[in-house]
Short mmCIF file of N, CA and C in Angstrom, two decimals:
data_model
loop_
_atom_site.label_atom_id
_atom_site.label_comp_id
_atom_site.label_asym_id
_atom_site.label_seq_id
_atom_site.Cartn_x
_atom_site.Cartn_y
_atom_site.Cartn_z
N MET T 10 -138.86 -73.38 -259.62
CA MET T 10 -138.06 -72.20 -259.55
C MET T 10 -138.29 -71.30 -260.99
N LYS T 11 -138.78 -70.38 -260.89
CA LYS T 11 -139.00 -69.69 -262.07
C LYS T 11 -138.42 -68.45 -262.01
N GLU T 12 -137.61 -67.92 -263.55
CA GLU T 12 -137.11 -66.73 -263.68
C GLU T 12 -137.75 -65.59 -263.18
N GLN T 13 -137.27 -64.66 -262.54
CA GLN T 13 -138.07 -63.27 -262.37
C GLN T 13 -137.95 -62.28 -263.66
N LEU T 14 -139.01 -61.99 -264.04
CA LEU T 14 -139.05 -60.90 -264.89
C LEU T 14 -138.78 -59.53 -264.55
N ILE T 15 -138.26 -58.90 -265.14
CA ILE T 15 -137.94 -57.06 -264.87
C ILE T 15 -138.96 -56.71 -264.84
N SER T 16 -139.34 -55.49 -264.22
CA SER T 16 -140.37 -54.63 -263.92
C SER T 16 -140.68 -53.79 -265.12
N PHE T 17 -142.24 -53.27 -265.56
CA PHE T 17 -142.38 -52.60 -266.54
C PHE T 17 -141.70 -51.31 -266.65
N GLU T 18 -141.50 -50.58 -265.35
CA GLU T 18 -140.64 -49.45 -265.47
C GLU T 18 -138.91 -49.55 -266.13
N THR T 19 -138.51 -50.84 -265.71
CA THR T 19 -137.13 -51.21 -266.08
C THR T 19 -137.36 -51.53 -267.70
N ALA T 20 -138.36 -52.15 -268.14
CA ALA T 20 -138.43 -52.82 -269.39
C ALA T 20 -138.66 -51.35 -270.39
N LYS T 21 -139.21 -50.65 -269.83
CA LYS T 21 -139.42 -49.28 -270.65
C LYS T 21 -137.83 -48.57 -270.86
N LEU T 22 -137.39 -48.56 -269.86
CA LEU T 22 -135.85 -48.04 -270.02
C LEU T 22 -134.81 -48.92 -270.71
N ALA T 23 -135.12 -50.09 -270.62
CA ALA T 23 -134.33 -51.11 -271.46
C ALA T 23 -134.46 -50.72 -272.92
N LYS T 24 -135.86 -50.56 -273.42
CA LYS T 24 -136.32 -50.51 -274.72
C LYS T 24 -135.64 -49.13 -275.06
N GLU T 25 -135.66 -48.13 -274.56
CA GLU T 25 -134.96 -46.75 -274.60
C GLU T 25 -133.66 -46.75 -274.99
N LYS T 26 -132.89 -47.94 -274.39
CA LYS T 26 -131.47 -48.02 -274.22
C LYS T 26 -131.00 -48.85 -275.48
N GLY T 27 -131.94 -49.51 -275.93
CA GLY T 27 -131.78 -50.33 -277.19
C GLY T 27 -131.86 -51.93 -276.93
N PHE T 28 -132.45 -52.21 -276.08
CA PHE T 28 -132.41 -53.68 -275.74
C PHE T 28 -132.95 -54.39 -276.98
N ASP T 29 -132.29 -55.71 -277.19
CA ASP T 29 -132.75 -56.39 -278.50
C ASP T 29 -132.34 -57.72 -278.58
N ALA T 30 -132.59 -58.30 -277.29
CA ALA T 30 -132.76 -59.50 -277.07
C ALA T 30 -133.82 -60.34 -277.41
N LEU T 31 -134.17 -61.44 -277.92
CA LEU T 31 -135.33 -62.26 -277.82
C LEU T 31 -135.58 -62.80 -276.70
N CYS T 32 -136.97 -62.49 -276.23
CA CYS T 32 -137.42 -62.94 -275.06
C CYS T 32 -139.07 -63.63 -275.21
N TYR T 33 -139.63 -64.06 -274.23
CA TYR T 33 -140.73 -64.83 -274.14
C TYR T 33 -142.02 -63.75 -273.89
N ASP T 34 -141.72 -62.65 -273.33
CA ASP T 34 -142.75 -61.82 -272.50
C ASP T 34 -142.80 -60.42 -273.12
N ALA T 35 -143.59 -59.91 -273.18
CA ALA T 35 -143.71 -58.23 -273.25
C ALA T 35 -145.04 -57.64 -272.49
N PHE T 36 -144.94 -56.32 -272.48
CA PHE T 36 -145.83 -55.61 -271.93
C PHE T 36 -146.58 -54.70 -272.95
N ASN T 37 -147.81 -54.48 -272.71
CA ASN T 37 -148.46 -53.36 -273.57
C ASN T 37 -148.04 -52.09 -273.16
N SER T 38 -148.66 -51.07 -273.76
CA SER T 38 -148.34 -49.58 -273.32
C SER T 38 -148.85 -49.62 -271.75
N LYS T 39 -149.92 -50.17 -271.54
CA LYS T 39 -150.45 -49.95 -270.19
C LYS T 39 -149.69 -50.69 -268.93
N GLY T 40 -148.74 -51.31 -269.58
CA GLY T 40 -148.21 -52.10 -268.39
C GLY T 40 -148.58 -53.66 -267.99
N ASN T 41 -149.60 -54.17 -268.83
CA ASN T 41 -150.03 -55.33 -268.79
C ASN T 41 -148.94 -56.42 -269.45
N LEU T 42 -149.03 -57.41 -268.89
CA LEU T 42 -147.91 -58.58 -269.24
C LEU T 42 -148.64 -59.70 -270.24
N TYR T 43 -147.82 -59.63 -271.38
CA TYR T 43 -148.49 -60.86 -272.38
C TYR T 43 -147.26 -61.91 -272.22
N SER T 44 -147.86 -63.15 -272.15
CA SER T 44 -146.97 -64.39 -271.79
C SER T 44 -147.02 -65.45 -272.74
N ASN T 45 -146.54 -66.29 -272.57
CA ASN T 45 -146.62 -68.03 -272.87
C ASN T 45 -146.38 -67.83 -274.35
N GLY T 46 -145.51 -67.42 -275.02
CA GLY T 46 -144.92 -67.46 -276.18
C GLY T 46 -143.72 -66.91 -276.61
N TRP T 47 -143.38 -67.26 -277.72
CA TRP T 47 -141.83 -66.80 -278.22
C TRP T 47 -142.02 -65.26 -278.98
N CYS T 48 -141.44 -64.30 -278.70
CA CYS T 48 -141.58 -62.95 -279.19
C CYS T 48 -140.50 -62.84 -280.01
N GLU T 49 -140.23 -62.58 -281.31
CA GLU T 49 -139.42 -62.12 -282.16
C GLU T 49 -139.82 -60.78 -282.26
N TYR T 50 -138.93 -59.82 -281.98
CA TYR T 50 -139.32 -58.35 -282.28
C TYR T 50 -138.72 -57.56 -283.35
N LEU T 51 -139.50 -56.59 -283.33
CA LEU T 51 -139.16 -55.95 -284.72
C LEU T 51 -139.95 -54.38 -284.27
N TYR T 52 -139.50 -53.56 -283.68
CA TYR T 52 -140.30 -52.35 -283.44
C TYR T 52 -140.56 -51.52 -284.66
N ASP T 53 -139.70 -51.53 -285.55
CA ASP T 53 -140.07 -50.60 -286.88
C ASP T 53 -141.07 -51.54 -287.60
N ASN T 54 -141.32 -52.73 -287.79
CA ASN T 54 -142.03 -53.23 -288.30
C ASN T 54 -143.02 -54.44 -287.46
N LYS T 55 -143.98 -54.41 -287.59
CA LYS T 55 -145.00 -55.36 -286.72
C LYS T 55 -144.60 -56.81 -287.11
N VAL T 56 -144.65 -57.53 -286.06
CA VAL T 56 -144.27 -58.81 -286.18
C VAL T 56 -145.20 -59.75 -285.34
N GLU T 57 -145.84 -60.90 -286.08
CA GLU T 57 -146.72 -61.62 -285.44
C GLU T 57 -145.97 -62.34 -284.27
N ILE T 58 -146.84 -62.41 -283.12
CA ILE T 58 -146.24 -62.90 -282.00
C ILE T 58 -147.50 -64.22 -281.36
N PRO T 59 -147.16 -65.22 -281.14
CA PRO T 59 -147.96 -66.36 -280.72
C PRO T 59 -148.87 -66.23 -279.39
N PHE T 60 -148.03 -65.17 -278.72
CA PHE T 60 -148.53 -65.21 -277.29
C PHE T 60 -149.79 -64.22 -277.25
N ARG T 61 -150.53 -63.56 -278.20
CA ARG T 61 -151.20 -62.69 -278.05
C ARG T 61 -151.89 -62.73 -279.85
N SER T 62 -153.01 -62.47 -279.56
CA SER T 62 -153.81 -62.32 -280.96
C SER T 62 -153.65 -60.86 -281.51
N GLY T 63 -152.66 -60.89 -282.22
CA GLY T 63 -152.33 -59.40 -283.04
C GLY T 63 -150.91 -59.16 -283.36
N VAL T 64 -150.29 -58.16 -283.31
CA VAL T 64 -148.87 -58.20 -283.63
C VAL T 64 -148.37 -57.24 -282.17
N LEU T 65 -147.02 -57.42 -282.29
CA LEU T 65 -146.23 -56.48 -281.55
C LEU T 65 -146.43 -54.95 -282.21
N GLU T 66 -147.09 -54.20 -281.23
CA GLU T 66 -147.37 -52.57 -281.41
C GLU T 66 -145.78 -51.84 -280.91
N SER T 67 -145.57 -50.56 -281.67
CA SER T 67 -144.29 -50.01 -281.42
C SER T 67 -144.43 -49.49 -280.03
N LYS T 68 -145.53 -49.26 -279.41
CA LYS T 68 -145.55 -49.17 -277.93
C LYS T 68 -145.42 -49.98 -276.91
N ASP T 69 -145.48 -51.30 -277.29
CA ASP T 69 -145.25 -52.38 -276.54
C ASP T 69 -143.64 -52.68 -276.18
N VAL T 70 -143.52 -53.53 -275.10
CA VAL T 70 -142.33 -53.04 -274.47
C VAL T 70 -141.64 -54.58 -274.20
N LEU T 71 -140.52 -55.16 -274.91
CA LEU T 71 -140.30 -56.51 -274.05
C LEU T 71 -140.04 -56.80 -272.62
N ALA T 72 -140.24 -57.66 -271.98
CA ALA T 72 -140.24 -58.06 -271.18
C ALA T 72 -139.20 -59.18 -270.39
N PRO T 73 -137.87 -59.00 -270.58
CA PRO T 73 -137.10 -60.22 -270.47
C PRO T 73 -137.07 -60.76 -269.07
N THR T 74 -136.07 -61.51 -268.65
CA THR T 74 -135.91 -62.04 -267.14
C THR T 74 -134.89 -61.17 -266.81
N GLN T 75 -134.61 -61.45 -265.47
CA GLN T 75 -133.68 -60.24 -264.98
C GLN T 75 -132.35 -60.67 -265.60
N SER T 76 -132.00 -62.01 -265.54
CA SER T 76 -130.89 -62.74 -265.60
C SER T 76 -130.37 -62.52 -267.45
N LEU T 77 -131.51 -62.44 -268.50
CA LEU T 77 -131.24 -62.00 -269.95
C LEU T 77 -130.82 -60.54 -269.79
N LEU T 78 -131.61 -59.71 -269.32
CA LEU T 78 -131.22 -58.41 -269.30
C LEU T 78 -129.54 -57.86 -268.54
N ALA T 79 -129.25 -58.87 -267.47
CA ALA T 79 -128.17 -58.67 -267.17
C ALA T 79 -126.96 -59.19 -268.15
N LYS T 80 -127.47 -60.10 -268.87
CA LYS T 80 -126.57 -60.65 -270.06
C LYS T 80 -126.49 -59.72 -270.99
N TRP T 81 -127.41 -59.10 -271.48
CA TRP T 81 -127.49 -58.18 -272.42
C TRP T 81 -126.59 -56.70 -271.90
N LEU T 82 -126.62 -56.63 -270.85
CA LEU T 82 -125.71 -55.38 -270.18
C LEU T 82 -124.15 -55.94 -270.22
N ARG T 83 -123.96 -57.02 -269.71
CA ARG T 83 -122.64 -57.70 -270.13
C ARG T 83 -122.11 -57.62 -271.45
N GLU T 84 -122.81 -58.12 -272.42
CA GLU T 84 -122.14 -58.68 -273.54
C GLU T 84 -122.29 -56.94 -274.53
N LYS T 85 -123.26 -56.44 -274.46
CA LYS T 85 -123.21 -55.18 -275.50
C LYS T 85 -122.96 -53.67 -274.74
N HIS T 86 -122.86 -53.58 -273.28
CA HIS T 86 -122.38 -52.52 -272.58
C HIS T 86 -121.26 -52.82 -271.73
N GLU T 87 -120.65 -53.78 -271.50
CA GLU T 87 -119.66 -54.24 -270.61
C GLU T 87 -119.86 -53.88 -269.32
N ILE T 88 -121.08 -53.83 -269.02
CA ILE T 88 -121.56 -53.61 -267.31
C ILE T 88 -121.93 -54.99 -266.98
N ASP T 89 -121.06 -55.26 -265.66
CA ASP T 89 -121.28 -56.45 -264.66
C ASP T 89 -122.09 -55.75 -263.53
N ILE T 90 -122.90 -56.77 -263.12
CA ILE T 90 -123.92 -56.46 -262.06
C ILE T 90 -123.30 -57.40 -260.74
N LEU T 91 -122.99 -57.04 -259.69
CA LEU T 91 -122.69 -58.03 -258.39
C LEU T 91 -123.92 -57.70 -257.44
N VAL T 92 -124.45 -58.54 -256.92
CA VAL T 92 -125.22 -58.62 -256.05
C VAL T 92 -124.67 -59.70 -254.75
N GLN T 93 -124.06 -58.94 -253.65
CA GLN T 93 -123.30 -59.65 -252.90
C GLN T 93 -124.62 -59.68 -251.27
N ARG T 94 -124.34 -60.87 -250.87
CA ARG T 94 -125.02 -61.48 -249.70
C ARG T 94 -124.14 -60.54 -248.63
N SER T 95 -124.94 -60.17 -247.49
CA SER T 95 -123.98 -59.58 -246.26
C SER T 95 -125.36 -59.96 -244.93
N PHE T 96 -124.58 -60.02 -243.90
CA PHE T 96 -125.36 -60.50 -242.72
C PHE T 96 -124.82 -59.39 -241.69
N SER T 97 -126.05 -58.69 -241.53
CA SER T 97 -125.78 -57.39 -240.50
C SER T 97 -126.76 -57.76 -239.57
N ASN T 98 -126.53 -57.63 -238.18
CA ASN T 98 -127.19 -58.01 -236.91
C ASN T 98 -128.24 -59.11 -237.34
N GLY T 99 -127.22 -60.57 -237.60
CA GLY T 99 -128.30 -61.72 -237.98
C GLY T 99 -129.26 -61.82 -238.99
N ILE T 100 -129.25 -60.65 -239.77
CA ILE T 100 -130.36 -60.17 -241.02
C ILE T 100 -129.51 -60.48 -242.28
N LYS T 101 -129.95 -61.24 -243.02
CA LYS T 101 -129.40 -61.57 -244.36
C LYS T 101 -129.83 -60.10 -245.27
N LYS T 102 -128.94 -59.46 -245.79
CA LYS T 102 -129.16 -58.58 -246.79
C LYS T 102 -128.61 -58.52 -248.10
N TYR T 103 -129.07 -58.10 -249.00
CA TYR T 103 -128.18 -58.01 -250.41
C TYR T 103 -127.89 -56.39 -250.75
N ILE T 104 -126.96 -56.73 -251.28
CA ILE T 104 -126.12 -55.43 -251.29
C ILE T 104 -125.61 -55.40 -252.88
N LEU T 105 -126.09 -54.45 -253.74
CA LEU T 105 -125.96 -54.33 -255.20
C LEU T 105 -124.56 -53.36 -255.32
N THR T 106 -123.80 -53.74 -256.33
CA THR T 106 -122.35 -53.22 -256.64
C THR T 106 -122.40 -53.26 -258.13
N PRO T 107 -122.51 -51.97 -259.21
CA PRO T 107 -122.16 -52.25 -260.62
C PRO T 107 -120.68 -52.45 -260.52
N CYS T 108 -120.14 -53.29 -261.65
CA CYS T 108 -118.75 -53.63 -261.92
C CYS T 108 -118.40 -53.31 -263.02
N PHE T 109 -118.57 -51.82 -263.24
CA PHE T 109 -118.07 -51.32 -264.54
C PHE T 109 -116.63 -51.30 -264.49
N ASP T 110 -116.48 -51.66 -266.00
CA ASP T 110 -114.89 -51.73 -266.38
C ASP T 110 -114.37 -50.21 -266.13
N LYS T 111 -114.79 -49.31 -266.02
CA LYS T 111 -114.20 -47.84 -266.03
C LYS T 111 -114.75 -47.44 -264.59
N PRO T 112 -114.26 -46.53 -264.04
CA PRO T 112 -114.59 -46.17 -262.49
C PRO T 112 -116.22 -46.12 -262.38
N ILE T 113 -116.70 -46.36 -261.50
CA ILE T 113 -118.13 -46.13 -260.80
C ILE T 113 -118.65 -45.04 -261.12
N PRO T 114 -119.76 -44.72 -262.02
CA PRO T 114 -120.18 -43.26 -262.10
C PRO T 114 -120.54 -42.66 -260.95
N LYS T 115 -120.38 -41.32 -261.25
CA LYS T 115 -120.67 -40.55 -259.80
C LYS T 115 -122.18 -40.46 -259.72
N GLY T 116 -122.55 -40.58 -258.57
CA GLY T 116 -123.85 -40.59 -258.04
C GLY T 116 -124.61 -41.90 -257.91
N TYR T 117 -123.57 -42.97 -258.40
CA TYR T 117 -124.13 -44.26 -258.13
C TYR T 117 -123.93 -44.69 -256.47
N GLU T 118 -125.05 -45.18 -256.23
CA GLU T 118 -125.08 -45.66 -255.10
C GLU T 118 -125.54 -47.01 -254.60
N SER T 119 -124.71 -47.56 -253.66
CA SER T 119 -125.25 -49.10 -253.49
C SER T 119 -126.53 -49.09 -252.73
N VAL T 120 -127.22 -50.11 -252.83
CA VAL T 120 -128.77 -50.16 -251.98
C VAL T 120 -128.67 -51.32 -251.22
N GLU T 121 -129.22 -51.54 -250.30
CA GLU T 121 -129.30 -52.77 -249.26
C GLU T 121 -130.93 -53.10 -249.61
N LYS T 122 -131.18 -54.51 -250.04
CA LYS T 122 -132.55 -55.07 -249.85
C LYS T 122 -132.69 -56.22 -249.24
N ASN T 123 -134.04 -56.76 -248.79
CA ASN T 123 -133.88 -57.79 -247.90
C ASN T 123 -133.99 -58.96 -249.04
N ASN T 124 -134.09 -58.99 -250.43
CA ASN T 124 -134.05 -59.92 -251.01
C ASN T 124 -133.18 -60.10 -252.42
N TYR T 125 -132.82 -61.13 -252.86
CA TYR T 125 -131.87 -60.95 -254.13
C TYR T 125 -132.59 -59.98 -255.44
N GLU T 126 -133.67 -60.73 -255.82
CA GLU T 126 -134.24 -60.27 -256.92
C GLU T 126 -134.58 -58.71 -256.95
N GLU T 127 -135.02 -58.30 -255.92
CA GLU T 127 -135.33 -56.87 -255.64
C GLU T 127 -134.23 -55.84 -255.86
N ALA T 128 -132.82 -56.56 -255.54
CA ALA T 128 -131.61 -55.79 -255.20
C ALA T 128 -130.84 -55.66 -256.61
N LEU T 129 -131.30 -56.96 -257.50
CA LEU T 129 -130.73 -57.07 -258.99
C LEU T 129 -131.90 -56.15 -259.77
N GLU T 130 -132.77 -55.92 -259.57
CA GLU T 130 -134.09 -55.15 -260.20
C GLU T 130 -133.47 -53.82 -260.41
N ILE T 131 -132.98 -53.31 -259.11
CA ILE T 131 -132.69 -51.68 -258.82
C ILE T 131 -131.25 -51.81 -259.67
N ALA T 132 -130.54 -52.79 -259.56
CA ALA T 132 -129.20 -52.67 -260.06
C ALA T 132 -129.52 -52.50 -261.74
N LEU T 133 -130.24 -53.36 -262.22
CA LEU T 133 -130.45 -53.40 -263.56
C LEU T 133 -130.89 -52.20 -264.02
N PHE T 134 -131.85 -51.33 -263.34
CA PHE T 134 -132.44 -50.16 -263.66
C PHE T 134 -131.37 -49.24 -263.52
N LYS T 135 -130.59 -48.99 -262.38
CA LYS T 135 -129.44 -48.19 -262.27
C LYS T 135 -128.52 -48.38 -263.51
N SER T 136 -128.10 -49.54 -263.82
CA SER T 136 -127.17 -49.80 -264.61
C SER T 136 -127.79 -49.23 -266.31
N LEU T 137 -128.76 -49.55 -266.51
CA LEU T 137 -129.64 -48.81 -267.53
C LEU T 137 -129.51 -47.41 -267.92
N LYS T 138 -129.68 -46.97 -266.60
CA LYS T 138 -129.26 -45.13 -266.63
C LYS T 138 -128.19 -44.81 -267.03
N TYR T 139 -127.13 -45.31 -267.10
CA TYR T 139 -125.76 -44.99 -267.43
C TYR T 139 -125.36 -45.33 -268.90
N ILE T 140 -126.35 -45.90 -269.47
CA ILE T 140 -125.80 -46.00 -270.90
C ILE T 140 -126.42 -44.84 -271.60
N ILE T 141 -125.66 -44.34 -272.64
CA ILE T 141 -125.61 -43.02 -273.36
C ILE T 141 -126.32 -43.40 -274.55
#
């Protein structure tokens, strides 16, 4: 089993919101994934990264796993994400709900998806939007 990486769009939003955890993968500015190495990041300074010949450019975006981004949201912003499994008409669905310490932000809607990872991706993206 392999951990699911977040999408390029979610990665860009995470960078805007200050995502600062070490991860193994990064996207270039066009959304191409660079993998298979350890990435130590510094956006202000260029840092050598072994998975690409060159350096991490300021336009590059870190690509954490879904679980690493969820951990960062919990630890840095006190946002927990809950993806629950439900059955309707014999079909398994995953419903996402944010578990904010505060009341759920106005306009936040739960979403129903057919697989866990897809529901979690949406929950991560939506949760990032609420970080000021």
